[in-house]
Amino acid sequence: MFPELTNDQRRAVTHDGGHLLIVAGAGTGKTTTLAARLAHLVAAGTPPERVCLLTFGRRAAGELVRRAEQLCGDRVSGACWAGTFHAIANRLLRVHGGGLGLDPGFTVLDQADAADLLALCRAELDAHDGDAVGARPTRRARKETMASIYSRCVTTATPLSVVLRDHFGWCAGERDVLRATFAAYRSRKRAANVVDYDDLLLHWSALLRAPEVAGAIRRRFDHVLVDEYQDTSPLQADLLEGFVGDGTRVTAVGDDGQAIYGFRAATIANIVGFPARFGAEVVVLEDNHRSTPEVLATANAVLAGATTPGRFPKVLRSSRGSGPRPALVACADEGHQSAEVCRAILDRHDRGIRLRDQAVLVRTGHHSQLLELELVARRIPFVKYGGLRFLEAAHVKDLMAVLRLVENPRDELAWFRVLQLLDGVGPAIARRLAAAAAAGDGPPRPEHLPEVAATAGAALQEALTDARALAAPAAGARPSLPVERVRVWLDPVVERRYPAAGPRLGDLDALTSAAAAAPDLGRFLVELTIDPPAATGDLAGPPHRDDDHLTLSTIHSAKGGEWRVVHVIALVDGNLPSDLSTGDADGIEEERRLLYVAATRAADELLLYAPLRQHHHRGTRGHRAGAGGTGDAHGYAALSRFLDDTVLATVERRGMPLDPATVGGADVRMPSEPHPALAEVDELVAALLD
DNA sequence: AGCTTGAGTATTTTT
DNA sequence: TACTCAAGCT
């Protein structure tokens, strides 16, 4: 059936019997193998709806299903359950959540929302006992940090005190405030019927603890396939184990050498321990079909420097012919680097390599800013993945918040955000009114607003009421109608608040047309939150989809990708490894794997760039104004520590000389009381946070 | 007094 | 874009 597979791949594809772990090194045809296995299972008689595919993103899921369909000819998409752990959790909860007493109308907070709600809770505590804490530390945990701490506690089942000690030492003094903040956070989520990303997984675990529901879930699937297993958390591993019934077989795929999500509490202990925990057979794929021997030599050299070598040591063998050696391009500064990258891209383009076969990879989203300007100036079209994302733009969050109020008038966080769009309403008034709305007092009344805001407030209420009527599940109601209605109110607000509102309104247009394609407003909001558009313009759809364009991506978002020519920029110490990750050895090793992931994306040619003079933005770390007072503060950066002699021996040097110094039917009745399993999980979480 | 608003400064990676 | 601080409004 699959003539083009290698022997190892075929062994993995046709494996029959127990659980299976496929250790697939970079470029060894992991996607091909997984898609072929899916096709094989369906061809051998497994109904597609009895297969669950857990992937790292919507794109990966779609790609796998599409390729499997090509192989087996059966309809797989739509039938087979495919998506991230969070998306599958959402789907399971919509089907079975009622059995636990969960209100199926819940909305989902993304990470930014969760951080905002935590900040709101802490502010409330401050306001409440303002004088109790006389000596408040000048520097407190940022709200994003609070979200990370909270998340790490629940996804690794680790008590707050231990998480603080091991990972957030500088916040240890705030333990009491954090504990109180987390308690308030949890009760507010419950009151407003919202869940965060972690809750999706926790509620899934509650489903598995409830005997009457768990059985049905365990009987639902014959095969569960998990991709990128090296980047799963302890909680996710537990879910997988609990998910598997007697008749279920698990296929996990991953590469411990490409683990890059430690900051999100992922642990390679999962993939390392998988064979023992599940009693699984192991197939190792070591034949790399993607890259030239020259590219692999550099990638292998990067990994060779690792102080904690992987538990599944692999030697990647290239099955391809020779190509150019990777190059290290030393640049004077960032501007020079941008020019060099553009020059190289256009040069390859002139030699017949399309832009879509090239990618520029960066450690952090904002490090591509200068390059983006240069690309625009030279009219090189590009699409950016990762970094600042669509849903994080303020005006998009504004629209999403208004829409959440249409769906759920008790959404405290949405009120808090939307009320502050009214003139004369700041955090303090918004907080009071939002709390009242969440407590069930109904929407804020105009007479409770400052006089200047009363008219605008009334107009907002009117828009919400109209939109609610338009969103009602009456026959033929398209979810774009309520969106258009609230925009009558929101657009002028956006125009007034932001100087150049044109592109922002364009973003809102994209959201509006995306809503038109959704079945209803509630699902539109939830699915957008769980599977956000990966690139700017993903929502807008085809306009430039057919045009040739370059890919610009963070290394994290480039996982699984492949391009003929890959440019990796900003390879200086401080960027890669990032200054913020150099605290402990594990952090540094993860940064090294990041470079490995970047390098192994390249098929034909790998270009590494290092801007050796770095401009410091004013005022960082007590930098002293230089003599001459040009105001142009800069320092000399060292080459990334990962580009050691072993690696440098595999690359050609260009540019400046290097200074050596330098669902089915849901018919479970909804009980009036929450299920004990839910309370059980809730208590476990409470104990962790105490 | 309490609150909003504007200026100035610093910014990892993502479900 | 988010946070902090300080000025100015009600």
XYZ file of C-alpha atoms (C1' of nucleotides) in Angstrom:
715
model
C 0.000 0.000 0.000
C 2.814 2.451 0.770
C 5.644 1.700 -1.640
C 7.582 4.865 -0.893
C 8.059 4.228 2.822
C 11.330 3.140 4.390
C 11.390 -0.099 6.327
C 11.305 1.674 9.681
C 8.441 3.880 8.574
C 6.473 0.909 7.315
C 7.035 -0.905 10.587
C 5.531 2.075 12.420
C 2.663 2.477 9.965
C 1.540 -1.146 10.038
C 2.265 -1.831 13.704
C -0.534 -3.942 15.038
C -1.350 -4.831 18.586
C -0.267 -2.760 21.568
C 0.687 0.836 22.113
C 3.431 2.380 20.015
C 6.010 5.131 20.402
C 7.555 6.537 17.250
C 10.726 8.460 18.011
C 11.045 10.537 14.876
C 14.125 12.691 14.473
C 13.821 15.966 12.595
C 13.009 15.526 8.913
C 12.543 11.765 9.122
C 9.067 11.872 7.626
C 7.063 12.063 10.814
C 4.026 13.607 9.153
C 4.198 11.134 6.282
C 4.356 8.253 8.716
C 1.549 9.491 10.924
C -0.695 10.227 7.939
C 0.077 6.813 6.473
C -0.707 5.154 9.792
C -4.018 6.967 9.958
C -4.794 5.885 6.394
C -3.703 2.329 7.195
C -5.996 2.133 10.213
C -8.969 3.415 8.247
C -8.226 1.117 5.314
C -7.979 -1.808 7.737
C -11.490 -1.134 8.928
C -11.307 1.323 11.806
C -14.153 3.802 11.336
C -12.635 7.320 11.120
C -14.950 8.556 13.876
C -13.291 6.070 16.220
C -9.894 7.700 15.737
C -8.725 10.666 17.818
C -5.796 12.740 16.612
C -4.112 14.986 19.181
C -1.865 17.484 17.453
C -0.092 20.692 18.273
C -2.230 23.030 16.210
C -5.108 23.260 13.825
C -2.758 23.441 10.835
C -1.006 20.206 11.776
C -4.321 18.421 12.265
C -5.657 19.588 8.910
C -2.483 18.605 7.096
C -2.462 15.098 8.579
C -6.092 14.428 7.784
C -5.720 15.768 4.249
C -2.737 13.554 3.525
C -4.399 10.496 5.019
C -7.412 11.058 2.796
C -5.188 11.187 -0.256
C -3.711 7.833 0.726
C -6.800 5.872 1.644
C -9.445 7.612 -0.411
C -11.925 7.505 2.465
C -13.511 10.534 4.014
C -11.572 11.190 7.172
C -12.006 14.904 7.769
C -15.015 15.771 9.824
C -15.386 12.176 10.944
C -12.155 11.757 12.830
C -11.648 13.841 15.975
C -8.605 16.001 15.328
C -7.175 18.951 17.197
C -5.126 20.119 20.152
C -5.668 18.730 23.638
C -7.582 21.927 24.352
C -9.794 21.660 21.280
C -10.584 18.012 22.031
C -11.320 18.941 25.642
C -13.729 21.589 24.446
C -15.471 19.094 22.212
C -15.697 16.449 24.937
C -17.071 19.001 27.372
C -19.731 20.189 24.965
C -20.835 16.587 24.607
C -20.391 15.192 28.113
C -19.937 18.257 30.323
C -23.618 18.451 31.099
C -23.278 15.174 32.972
C -21.023 16.942 35.419
C -23.268 19.914 35.891
C -21.151 22.185 33.744
C -23.093 24.883 31.980
C -22.443 24.124 28.309
C -22.594 27.814 27.431
C -19.179 28.519 28.950
C -16.826 30.929 27.242
C -13.057 30.479 27.130
C -10.419 32.890 28.415
C -7.187 32.990 26.491
C -3.910 33.498 28.294
C -4.097 37.293 28.022
C -7.652 37.290 29.370
C -6.593 35.066 32.238
C -3.765 37.458 33.092
C -6.152 40.418 32.958
C -8.590 38.693 35.271
C -5.788 37.886 37.720
C -4.721 41.531 37.681
C -8.325 42.522 38.306
C -8.560 40.165 41.265
C -5.340 41.466 42.775
C -6.447 45.051 42.318
C -9.679 44.206 44.088
C -7.742 42.756 47.005
C -5.590 45.886 47.119
C -8.659 48.075 47.208
C -10.215 45.981 49.912
C -7.442 45.931 52.448
C -5.332 48.754 51.186
C -3.702 49.626 54.488
C -3.249 46.074 55.739
C -0.134 45.630 53.659
C 1.883 48.660 54.596
C 5.115 47.695 52.858
C 4.047 46.585 49.424
C 7.054 45.550 47.412
C 7.887 48.115 44.768
C 8.145 45.471 42.128
C 5.386 42.884 42.045
C 4.807 39.871 39.862
C 3.548 40.952 36.473
C 0.104 39.704 35.619
C 1.515 37.384 32.953
C 3.825 35.969 35.604
C 0.889 35.309 37.897
C -0.802 33.446 35.059
C 2.330 31.354 34.490
C 2.657 30.502 38.170
C -0.973 29.499 38.407
C -0.772 27.435 35.273
C 2.375 25.629 36.335
C 0.806 24.642 39.643
C -2.204 23.034 38.027
C -0.593 21.491 34.944
C 2.225 19.865 36.902
C 0.202 19.142 40.067
C 2.801 20.969 42.120
C 2.038 23.003 45.253
C 2.324 26.761 44.964
C 5.178 26.970 47.444
C 7.270 24.498 45.447
C 6.571 26.209 42.125
C 7.577 29.531 43.644
C 10.771 28.081 45.064
C 11.828 26.223 41.922
C 10.771 28.512 39.115
C 9.743 31.923 40.387
C 12.101 32.564 43.288
C 11.781 36.317 42.946
C 8.035 36.101 43.683
C 8.345 33.942 46.798
C 7.657 36.916 49.040
C 4.268 37.396 47.443
C 2.964 33.976 48.280
C 0.122 35.211 50.471
C -1.088 37.734 47.934
C -0.851 35.143 45.180
C -2.786 32.591 47.169
C -5.592 35.068 47.805
C -5.525 36.258 44.207
C -5.772 32.722 42.863
C -8.697 31.936 45.150
C -10.546 35.021 43.942
C -9.669 34.177 40.357
C -11.132 30.713 40.609
C -14.379 31.825 42.174
C -14.820 34.600 39.635
C -14.346 32.263 36.735
C -17.019 30.042 38.173
C -19.416 32.929 38.788
C -19.013 34.246 35.256
C -19.201 30.793 33.635
C -15.830 31.174 31.959
C -12.975 28.686 31.807
C -9.300 29.214 31.068
C -7.051 26.934 29.032
C -6.090 24.916 32.099
C -9.722 24.463 33.092
C -10.442 22.819 29.764
C -7.919 20.136 30.655
C -8.939 19.980 34.327
C -12.568 19.516 33.425
C -11.545 16.794 31.022
C -9.802 15.090 33.925
C -13.017 15.476 35.925
C -14.912 13.739 33.111
C -12.513 10.832 33.457
C -13.086 10.652 37.201
C -16.853 10.476 36.849
C -17.613 6.777 36.387
C -20.845 7.243 34.425
C -19.174 9.503 31.855
C -15.658 8.081 31.838
C -16.760 4.726 30.493
C -18.458 6.284 27.495
C -15.393 8.375 26.747
C -13.026 5.412 27.012
C -15.183 3.396 24.680
C -15.366 6.145 22.109
C -12.049 5.546 20.336
C -10.160 2.543 18.999
C -7.052 4.559 18.256
C -5.560 7.696 19.736
C -2.639 9.265 17.844
C -0.608 11.946 19.631
C 1.809 14.180 17.776
C 4.684 16.209 19.309
C 4.583 14.127 22.473
C 7.828 15.677 23.730
C 5.956 18.937 24.250
C 3.152 17.642 26.473
C 2.719 18.457 30.158
C 2.271 16.038 33.069
C -1.436 16.830 33.122
C -1.728 15.983 29.440
C 0.051 12.662 29.953
C -2.383 11.836 32.747
C -5.308 12.724 30.505
C -3.990 10.467 27.798
C -3.638 7.573 30.223
C -7.127 8.083 31.611
C -8.516 8.454 28.119
C -7.440 5.007 27.061
C -9.840 2.155 27.544
C -9.208 -1.567 27.184
C -9.844 -1.477 23.458
C -7.868 1.689 22.775
C -4.407 1.771 21.249
C -2.168 4.800 21.561
C 0.404 5.894 19.020
C 2.643 8.675 20.335
C 5.102 10.471 18.085
C 7.840 12.846 19.100
C 11.509 13.732 19.364
C 13.123 14.526 22.692
C 15.735 16.508 20.781
C 13.100 19.012 19.735
C 11.498 19.733 23.110
C 11.032 23.513 23.226
C 8.002 24.106 25.410
C 9.461 23.693 28.893
C 8.276 27.198 29.756
C 4.757 25.888 29.339
C 5.434 23.011 31.759
C 6.031 20.469 29.007
C 8.438 17.736 30.064
C 10.390 15.162 28.102
C 9.780 12.809 31.012
C 6.533 12.040 29.188
C 8.156 10.728 26.034
C 11.039 9.118 27.923
C 8.662 7.324 30.260
C 6.066 6.424 27.639
C 7.316 2.896 26.815
C 7.264 1.850 30.478
C 4.069 3.643 31.426
C 2.037 2.339 28.498
C 3.948 -0.861 27.795
C 4.627 0.367 24.298
C 6.910 -0.757 21.530
C 9.387 1.788 20.182
C 10.278 2.527 16.581
C 13.097 4.991 15.936
C 13.285 6.884 12.646
C 16.761 8.119 11.826
C 16.776 8.555 8.069
C 16.443 12.214 7.284
C 14.833 12.856 3.921
C 14.647 16.603 4.199
C 18.100 18.082 4.498
C 21.423 17.860 2.717
C 24.337 16.240 4.584
C 25.854 19.713 4.977
C 22.811 21.109 6.775
C 22.590 18.011 8.968
C 26.263 18.253 9.895
C 25.638 21.706 11.344
C 22.429 20.636 13.095
C 24.102 17.576 14.592
C 27.015 19.712 15.754
C 24.589 22.017 17.575
C 23.048 19.089 19.411
C 26.437 17.491 20.073
C 27.229 20.345 22.460
C 24.239 19.520 24.650
C 25.155 18.816 28.254
C 22.011 16.776 28.722
C 21.896 14.495 25.726
C 18.536 13.061 24.798
C 17.430 9.745 26.163
C 16.807 8.452 22.685
C 20.146 9.177 21.036
C 19.757 9.375 17.304
C 22.206 9.884 14.504
C 20.417 11.504 11.636
C 21.530 10.165 8.266
C 20.852 12.233 5.204
C 19.396 10.381 2.267
C 19.964 13.333 -0.037
C 22.773 14.533 -2.255
C 25.249 17.234 -1.357
C 24.418 20.915 -1.252
C 26.056 24.158 -0.200
C 27.558 24.362 3.259
C 25.571 26.437 5.750
C 26.892 29.978 6.087
C 27.436 32.251 9.033
C 26.977 35.848 7.925
C 28.532 38.294 10.355
C 26.843 41.693 10.133
C 27.811 45.079 11.494
C 24.450 45.677 13.095
C 20.767 44.953 12.739
C 20.364 47.258 9.769
C 23.157 45.521 7.959
C 21.608 42.194 8.858
C 18.255 43.189 7.359
C 19.960 44.277 4.162
C 21.936 41.036 3.957
C 18.851 38.886 4.506
C 16.907 40.738 1.812
C 19.827 40.506 -0.571
C 20.138 36.756 0.002
C 16.389 36.202 -0.382
C 16.248 38.092 -3.669
C 19.375 36.356 -4.898
C 17.797 32.926 -4.300
C 14.584 34.173 -5.834
C 16.457 35.210 -8.990
C 17.858 31.708 -9.123
C 14.365 30.261 -9.247
C 13.594 29.564 -5.588
C 10.156 30.915 -4.847
C 9.592 33.094 -1.807
C 7.291 30.452 -0.360
C 10.260 28.075 -0.287
C 12.161 30.422 1.999
C 11.689 31.365 5.635
C 13.241 33.761 8.104
C 13.199 32.421 11.657
C 13.585 34.480 14.825
C 13.798 33.775 18.533
C 11.450 36.578 19.546
C 8.730 38.226 17.513
C 9.981 41.765 17.844
C 13.461 40.966 16.603
C 12.153 40.947 13.075
C 10.826 44.502 13.234
C 13.652 46.146 11.353
C 13.647 43.364 8.804
C 9.908 43.788 8.269
C 10.434 47.441 7.406
C 13.124 46.483 4.942
C 10.909 43.798 3.377
C 8.092 46.289 2.952
C 10.478 48.846 1.467
C 11.746 46.314 -1.046
C 8.238 45.077 -1.805
C 8.950 41.519 -0.722
C 5.596 40.041 0.369
C 5.659 38.067 3.604
C 3.338 36.461 6.138
C 4.309 36.514 9.773
C 3.679 33.666 12.185
C 3.970 33.925 15.937
C 4.993 36.961 17.932
C 2.307 39.587 18.379
C -0.787 37.839 17.319
C -4.018 38.954 15.823
C -6.149 38.350 18.886
C -3.772 40.323 21.061
C -4.263 43.601 19.244
C -6.208 45.973 21.477
C -8.975 46.769 19.004
C -9.530 43.067 18.267
C -9.769 42.344 21.976
C -12.260 45.202 22.226
C -14.532 43.640 19.622
C -14.157 40.169 21.124
C -15.078 41.572 24.555
C -18.226 43.251 23.235
C -19.213 40.023 21.493
C -18.651 38.083 24.676
C -21.103 40.427 26.371
C -23.628 39.625 23.671
C -23.193 35.964 24.515
C -22.791 36.257 28.252
C -23.966 39.453 30.014
C -22.231 38.309 33.212
C -18.732 38.161 31.770
C -16.940 40.373 34.272
C -13.722 40.686 32.340
C -15.519 41.698 29.173
C -17.449 44.388 31.064
C -14.245 45.609 32.668
C -12.649 46.077 29.286
C -15.626 47.464 27.391
C -16.691 49.949 30.090
C -13.272 51.560 29.918
C -13.925 52.405 26.291
C -16.410 54.984 27.588
C -15.048 58.463 28.225
C -14.787 59.239 31.878
C -14.687 55.602 32.905
C -11.367 54.266 34.132
C -10.306 51.152 35.978
C -11.963 52.032 39.269
C -15.494 52.642 38.003
C -15.221 49.798 35.502
C -14.169 47.409 38.236
C -17.138 48.231 40.447
C -19.703 48.030 37.689
C -18.206 44.880 36.200
C -18.296 43.159 39.575
C -21.960 44.095 39.982
C -22.791 42.743 36.522
C -20.971 39.499 37.251
C -22.845 39.131 40.526
C -26.072 39.065 38.555
C -27.250 42.642 39.126
C -27.877 43.022 35.422
C -25.942 45.245 33.067
C -24.639 48.580 34.387
C -27.299 51.305 34.275
C -26.572 54.644 32.623
C -27.326 56.461 35.887
C -24.451 54.653 37.572
C -22.036 55.998 35.004
C -20.352 59.381 35.167
C -22.463 62.002 33.409
C -20.109 62.262 30.407
C -20.428 58.546 29.772
C -24.188 58.184 30.152
C -25.144 58.692 26.498
C -22.430 56.424 25.149
C -23.320 53.864 27.811
C -26.955 53.861 26.710
C -25.896 53.425 23.087
C -23.763 50.454 24.117
C -26.687 48.823 25.918
C -28.843 49.330 22.887
C -26.242 47.733 20.630
C -25.929 44.755 22.951
C -29.684 44.250 23.132
C -30.079 44.456 19.358
C -27.130 42.140 18.780
C -28.498 39.631 21.259
C -31.743 39.486 19.314
C -29.826 39.049 16.065
C -27.689 36.294 17.581
C -30.651 34.320 18.868
C -30.676 30.846 17.366
C -33.655 31.703 15.221
C -33.782 30.232 11.767
C -31.239 31.646 9.355
C -29.487 33.959 11.823
C -25.967 34.480 10.557
C -23.467 35.332 13.282
C -22.108 38.199 11.217
C -25.329 40.137 11.833
C -24.768 40.714 15.560
C -21.140 41.497 14.805
C -22.152 44.175 12.348
C -24.609 45.601 14.853
C -22.049 46.019 17.650
C -19.607 47.544 15.203
C -22.023 50.375 14.593
C -21.219 51.283 18.162
C -17.572 50.172 18.274
C -16.139 51.521 15.008
C -16.436 55.214 15.972
C -14.847 54.364 19.342
C -11.904 52.713 17.589
C -11.567 55.632 15.192
C -11.418 58.068 18.057
C -8.994 56.102 20.217
C -6.416 55.128 17.621
C -4.755 57.699 15.361
C -4.513 55.594 12.183
C -7.626 53.477 12.488
C -7.769 52.283 8.885
C -5.897 48.979 9.217
C -7.582 48.340 12.549
C -11.024 48.578 11.011
C -9.709 46.227 8.340
C -8.923 43.705 11.079
C -12.475 44.059 12.359
C -13.755 43.478 8.821
C -11.755 40.249 8.717
C -13.357 39.160 11.981
C -16.793 40.043 10.672
C -16.415 37.943 7.551
C -14.935 35.082 9.567
C -18.021 35.210 11.771
C -20.209 34.841 8.706
C -18.707 31.400 8.134
C -19.355 30.176 11.693
C -22.468 28.241 12.710
C -23.285 30.556 15.590
C -21.747 33.360 17.584
C -20.893 31.287 20.646
C -18.949 28.706 18.715
C -17.262 31.410 16.697
C -15.907 32.998 19.880
C -14.818 29.763 21.536
C -13.135 28.284 18.499
C -11.317 31.507 17.764
C -9.960 31.421 21.309
C -8.924 27.777 21.271
C -7.509 27.791 17.752
C -6.449 31.347 17.097
C -5.327 32.339 13.605
C -1.622 31.578 13.425
C -0.680 34.386 11.072
C -1.732 37.913 10.448
C -4.084 37.550 7.535
C -5.043 33.947 8.206
C -8.567 35.106 8.937
C -8.852 37.233 5.861
C -8.318 34.077 3.857
C -7.248 33.767 0.259
C -6.296 37.272 -0.961
C -2.556 36.765 -0.820
C -2.791 33.042 -0.270
C -2.157 32.388 -3.949
C 0.561 34.962 -4.268
C 4.130 34.003 -3.635
C 5.195 35.157 -0.213
C 8.047 34.718 2.227
C 7.442 33.162 5.647
C 8.555 35.081 8.700
C 8.163 33.087 11.885
C 9.265 32.563 15.440
C 11.175 29.333 15.814
C 8.422 28.027 18.075
C 5.784 28.586 15.418
C 8.031 27.067 12.745
C 7.948 23.675 14.433
C 7.049 21.030 11.887
C 7.706 23.387 8.982
C 10.128 22.878 6.118
C 11.641 25.282 3.576
C 14.331 24.975 0.931
C 16.198 27.998 2.248
C 16.086 28.994 5.913
C 17.532 32.222 7.307
C 18.005 32.362 11.091
C 18.685 35.873 12.342
C 19.965 37.534 15.529
C 22.254 34.685 16.579
C 23.936 36.555 19.384
C 24.128 35.734 23.061
C 21.196 37.361 24.772
C 18.862 36.575 21.908
C 19.704 32.916 21.522
C 20.025 31.891 24.240
C 17.652 34.551 25.442
C 18.902 36.500 28.463
C 15.697 35.566 30.209
C 16.306 31.842 29.882
C 19.878 31.638 31.058
C 18.942 31.312 34.702
C 19.306 27.536 34.861
C 20.953 24.797 32.852
C 17.660 23.357 31.640
C 16.665 26.704 30.250
C 19.892 27.019 28.303
C 19.596 23.511 26.935
C 16.087 24.280 25.718
C 17.476 27.312 23.887
C 20.024 25.050 22.254
C 17.281 22.736 21.031
C 15.564 25.820 19.659
C 18.547 26.435 17.403
C 18.482 22.753 16.472
C 14.821 22.996 15.507
C 15.539 26.105 13.436
C 18.477 24.496 11.628
C 16.624 21.292 10.817
C 13.837 23.217 9.041
C 16.216 23.782 6.115
C 16.193 21.392 3.181
C 18.825 22.842 0.842
C 20.449 25.816 2.450
C 20.884 27.229 5.931
C 21.986 30.818 6.511
C 22.843 32.061 9.996
C 23.117 35.803 10.707
C 24.738 37.565 13.644
C 24.536 41.356 14.057
C 27.588 42.037 16.166
C 26.819 45.583 17.189
C 23.582 45.860 19.084
C 21.649 49.022 19.694
C 20.396 49.297 23.215
C 17.134 51.007 23.643
C 17.683 53.927 25.905
C 18.071 53.447 29.601
C 18.534 49.716 29.829
C 20.577 48.586 32.730
C 22.157 51.878 33.638
C 23.894 52.278 30.341
C 26.047 55.368 30.356
C 25.851 57.936 27.586
C 28.870 57.438 25.394
C 31.491 60.049 24.702
C 30.524 62.284 21.825
C 26.884 62.146 22.840
C 25.470 60.905 19.553
C 22.697 59.389 21.631
C 23.342 56.198 19.730
C 23.962 53.780 22.543
C 25.342 50.486 21.427
C 27.450 47.619 22.593
C 29.265 44.736 21.013
C 27.432 41.471 21.205
C 29.019 38.070 21.417
C 28.161 35.393 18.929
C 25.652 32.884 20.265
C 27.422 30.480 22.606
C 25.902 27.585 20.669
C 28.002 28.466 17.622
C 31.099 26.922 19.159
C 34.171 25.647 17.312
C 32.534 22.337 16.486
C 29.613 24.078 14.836
C 31.735 26.755 13.189
C 33.803 24.006 11.599
C 30.723 22.989 9.621
C 29.878 26.424 8.250
C 31.329 28.822 5.779
C 31.925 32.329 7.099
C 30.868 35.418 5.269
C 30.688 39.094 5.978
C 32.797 40.800 8.605
C 35.667 38.944 10.241
C 34.744 37.626 13.656
C 36.558 39.328 16.487
C 37.829 36.523 18.659
C 37.106 38.683 21.731
C 33.889 39.173 20.745
C -19.116 15.123 18.639
C -21.900 12.677 18.376
C -25.172 13.374 20.172
C -25.070 14.692 23.688
C -27.912 13.269 25.572
C -26.610 13.156 29.074
C -29.072 14.838 31.384
C -27.786 17.893 33.074
C -27.960 17.401 36.837
C -28.730 20.357 39.024
C -25.763 19.741 41.291
C -22.154 19.737 40.105
C -20.787 16.234 39.909
C -18.564 15.040 42.779
C -15.777 14.438 40.268
C -15.738 18.136 39.525
C -15.566 18.948 43.205
C -12.802 16.392 43.603
C -10.633 18.029 40.945
C -11.492 21.407 42.363
C -10.298 20.356 45.798
C -7.057 19.005 44.389
C -6.410 22.350 42.767
C -7.320 24.225 45.933
C -4.833 22.126 47.896
C -2.082 22.913 45.418
C -2.669 26.615 45.691
C -2.755 26.741 49.455
C -10.150 62.835 47.795
C -10.687 59.920 44.275
C -10.328 59.237 39.701
C -9.001 59.664 34.727
C -5.700 60.646 31.409
C -1.293 61.355 29.269
C 3.722 60.902 29.178
C 7.491 58.065 29.359
C 9.680 53.504 29.303
C 10.431 48.544 28.511
C 8.787 44.070 25.882
C 10.229 35.642 25.107
C 8.596 31.609 23.339
C 2.184 29.605 23.099
C -2.331 26.230 23.888
C 1.211 47.456 24.028
C 1.338 47.536 29.231
C 2.938 49.387 33.082
C 4.065 53.318 36.316
C 4.006 57.901 37.757
C 2.419 62.443 38.066
C -0.728 66.173 36.542
C -5.246 67.804 36.358
C -10.387 67.201 36.534
C -14.822 66.498 39.110
